[in-house]
CSV table of C-alpha atoms in Angstrom, one decimal:
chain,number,residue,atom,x,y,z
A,925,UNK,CA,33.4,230.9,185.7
A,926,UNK,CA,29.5,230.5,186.2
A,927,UNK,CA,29.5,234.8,185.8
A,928,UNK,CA,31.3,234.6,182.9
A,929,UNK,CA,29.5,231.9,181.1
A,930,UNK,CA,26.0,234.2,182.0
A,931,UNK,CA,27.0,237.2,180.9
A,932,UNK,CA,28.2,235.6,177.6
A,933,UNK,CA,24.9,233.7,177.3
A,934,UNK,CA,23.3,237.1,177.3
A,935,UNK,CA,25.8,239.0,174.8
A,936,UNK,CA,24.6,236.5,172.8
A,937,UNK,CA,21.0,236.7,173.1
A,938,UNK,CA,21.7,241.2,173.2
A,939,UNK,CA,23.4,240.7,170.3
A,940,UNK,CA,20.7,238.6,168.4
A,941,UNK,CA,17.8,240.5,168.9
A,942,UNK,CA,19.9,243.5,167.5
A,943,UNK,CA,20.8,241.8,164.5
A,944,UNK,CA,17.0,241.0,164.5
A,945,UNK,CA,15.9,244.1,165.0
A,946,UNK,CA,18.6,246.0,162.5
A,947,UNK,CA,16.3,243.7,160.0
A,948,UNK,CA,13.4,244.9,160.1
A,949,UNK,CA,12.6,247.6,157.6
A,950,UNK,CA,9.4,249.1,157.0
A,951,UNK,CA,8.8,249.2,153.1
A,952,UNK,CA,9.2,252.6,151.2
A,953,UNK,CA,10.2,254.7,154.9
A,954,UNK,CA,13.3,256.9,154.4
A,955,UNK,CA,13.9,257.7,157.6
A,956,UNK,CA,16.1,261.1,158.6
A,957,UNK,CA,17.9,260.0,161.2
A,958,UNK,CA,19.0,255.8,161.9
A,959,UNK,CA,15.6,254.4,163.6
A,960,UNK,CA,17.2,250.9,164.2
A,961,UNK,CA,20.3,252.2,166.8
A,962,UNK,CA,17.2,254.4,168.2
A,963,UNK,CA,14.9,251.8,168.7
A,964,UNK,CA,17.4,249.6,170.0
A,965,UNK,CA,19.1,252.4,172.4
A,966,UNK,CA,15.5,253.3,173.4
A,967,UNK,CA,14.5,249.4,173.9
A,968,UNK,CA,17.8,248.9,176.6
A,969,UNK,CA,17.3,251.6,178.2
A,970,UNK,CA,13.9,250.8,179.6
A,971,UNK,CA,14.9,246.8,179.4
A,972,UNK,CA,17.7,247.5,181.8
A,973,UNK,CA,15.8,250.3,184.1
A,974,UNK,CA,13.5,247.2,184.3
A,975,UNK,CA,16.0,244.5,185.3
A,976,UNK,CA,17.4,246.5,187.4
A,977,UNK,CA,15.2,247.6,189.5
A,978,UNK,CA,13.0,244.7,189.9
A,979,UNK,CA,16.8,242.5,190.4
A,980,UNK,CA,17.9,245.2,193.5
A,981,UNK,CA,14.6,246.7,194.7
A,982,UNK,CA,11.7,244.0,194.3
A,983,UNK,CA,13.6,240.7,194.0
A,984,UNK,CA,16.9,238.8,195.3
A,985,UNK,CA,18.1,238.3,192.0
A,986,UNK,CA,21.3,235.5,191.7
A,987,UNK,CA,24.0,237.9,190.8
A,988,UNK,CA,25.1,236.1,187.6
A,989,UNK,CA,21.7,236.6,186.0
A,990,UNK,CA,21.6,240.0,187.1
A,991,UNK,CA,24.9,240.1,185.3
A,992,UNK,CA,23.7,238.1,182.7
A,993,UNK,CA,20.9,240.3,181.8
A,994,UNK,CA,22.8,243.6,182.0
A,995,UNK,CA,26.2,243.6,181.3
A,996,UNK,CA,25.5,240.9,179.1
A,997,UNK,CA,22.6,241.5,177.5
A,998,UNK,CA,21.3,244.8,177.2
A,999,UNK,CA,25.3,245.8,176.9
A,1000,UNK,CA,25.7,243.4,173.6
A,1001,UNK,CA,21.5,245.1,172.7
A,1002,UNK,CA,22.6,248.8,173.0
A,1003,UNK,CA,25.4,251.0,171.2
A,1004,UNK,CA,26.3,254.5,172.4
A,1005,UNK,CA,29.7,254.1,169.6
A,1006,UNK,CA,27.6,253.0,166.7
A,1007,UNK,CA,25.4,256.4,167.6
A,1008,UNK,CA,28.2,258.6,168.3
A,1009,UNK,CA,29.0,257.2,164.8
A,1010,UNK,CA,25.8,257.9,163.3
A,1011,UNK,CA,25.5,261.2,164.2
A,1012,UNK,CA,29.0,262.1,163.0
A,1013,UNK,CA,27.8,260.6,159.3
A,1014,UNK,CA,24.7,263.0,160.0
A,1015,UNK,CA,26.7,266.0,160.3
A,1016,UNK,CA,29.6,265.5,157.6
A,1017,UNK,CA,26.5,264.7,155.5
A,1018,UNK,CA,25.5,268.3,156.4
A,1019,UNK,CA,22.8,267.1,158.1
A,1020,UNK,CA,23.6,269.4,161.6
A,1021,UNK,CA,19.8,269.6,162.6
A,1022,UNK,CA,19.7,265.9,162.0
A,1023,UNK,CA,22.6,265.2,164.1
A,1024,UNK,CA,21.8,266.9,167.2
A,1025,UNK,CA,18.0,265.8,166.6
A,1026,UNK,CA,18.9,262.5,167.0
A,1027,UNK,CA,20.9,262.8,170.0
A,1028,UNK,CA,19.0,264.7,171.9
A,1029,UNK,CA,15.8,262.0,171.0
A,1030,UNK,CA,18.3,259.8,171.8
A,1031,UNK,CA,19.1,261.0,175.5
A,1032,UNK,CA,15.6,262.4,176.4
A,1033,UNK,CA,13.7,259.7,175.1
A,1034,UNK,CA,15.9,257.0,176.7
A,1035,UNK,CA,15.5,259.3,180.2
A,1036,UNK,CA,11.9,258.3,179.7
A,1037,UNK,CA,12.2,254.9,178.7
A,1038,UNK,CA,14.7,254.4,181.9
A,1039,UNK,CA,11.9,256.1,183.8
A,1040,UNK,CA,9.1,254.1,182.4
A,1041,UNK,CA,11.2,250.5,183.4
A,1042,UNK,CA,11.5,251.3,186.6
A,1043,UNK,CA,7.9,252.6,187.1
A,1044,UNK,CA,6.6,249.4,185.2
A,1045,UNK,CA,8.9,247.1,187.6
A,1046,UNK,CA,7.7,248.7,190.8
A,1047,UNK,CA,4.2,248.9,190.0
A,1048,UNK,CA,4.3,245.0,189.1
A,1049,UNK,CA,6.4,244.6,192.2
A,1050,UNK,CA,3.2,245.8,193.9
A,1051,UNK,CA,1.3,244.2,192.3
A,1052,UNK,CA,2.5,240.8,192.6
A,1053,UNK,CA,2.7,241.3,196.5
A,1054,UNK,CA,-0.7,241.4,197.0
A,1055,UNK,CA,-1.5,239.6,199.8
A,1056,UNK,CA,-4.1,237.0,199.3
A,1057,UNK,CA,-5.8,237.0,202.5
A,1058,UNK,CA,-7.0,240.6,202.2
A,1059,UNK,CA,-10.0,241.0,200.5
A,1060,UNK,CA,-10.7,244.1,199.8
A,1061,UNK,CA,-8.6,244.7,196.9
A,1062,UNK,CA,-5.9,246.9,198.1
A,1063,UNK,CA,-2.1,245.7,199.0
A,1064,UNK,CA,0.3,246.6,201.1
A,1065,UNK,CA,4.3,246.2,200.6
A,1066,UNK,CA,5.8,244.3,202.8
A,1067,UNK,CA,7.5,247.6,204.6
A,1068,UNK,CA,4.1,249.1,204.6
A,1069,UNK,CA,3.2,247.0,207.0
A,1070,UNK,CA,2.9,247.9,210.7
A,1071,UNK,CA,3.2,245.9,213.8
């Protein structure tokens, strides 16, 4: 029940801070293709690359805020339908160049942002297991340690 009660916690806050986001406007931009689905798309991608790695590789995350976070969470944040959607609108709009620009920014740019999360997570995984008692400013993960 405790899993359940996480993951719904975190559709909630996902699906908050897309409402929030799907609000925001910026004044006299006419945008070509939908920048709110892109930005939130873009934003999961590297939010969940993040989570993820630093809740398997870095951290003993409890399972049901790994859940939480996202399945939850970044599942309630992000929308493949509502882009599949989108782009359909794009091309019987006769938009075509639209429609597949926005997919493939979609993909490649959320390839980087996935890329970028789990790059930022590692590095601050580093980072935070710095040993204190060495003094000389590098750091050493705990496997790169040697007997």
């Amino acid at each position: 029940m405790k899993t359940y009660i996480y993951i719904g916690a975190g559709g909630f806050a996902g699906a908050v801070v897309r409402y929030l986001v799907k609000g925001l406007s910026a004044d006299g931009a006419d945008f070509i293709i939908p920048v709110h689905t892109l930005t939130v798309n873009l934003l999961g991608a590297f939010a969940l690359a993040f989570i993820l790695t630093a809740a398997l590789e870095l951290r003993d995350f409890d399972a049901d805020l790994r859940l939480g976070l996202s399945a939850g969470m970044m599942g309630a944040l992000t929308t493949f339908s509502t882009l599949c959607r989108e782009t359909v609108e794009l091309m019987r709009a006769g938009s075509a160049f639209e429609a597949v620009s926005y997919m493939l920014l979609s993909v490649l740019a959320g390839f980087v942002c996935a890329w970028g999360g789990m790059h930022l997570a590692r590095k601050l995984g580093r980072t935070l297991r710095k040993k204190p008692e060495n003094q000389n400013g590098t750091f050493y993960l705990e496997s790169d340690e040697t007997d």
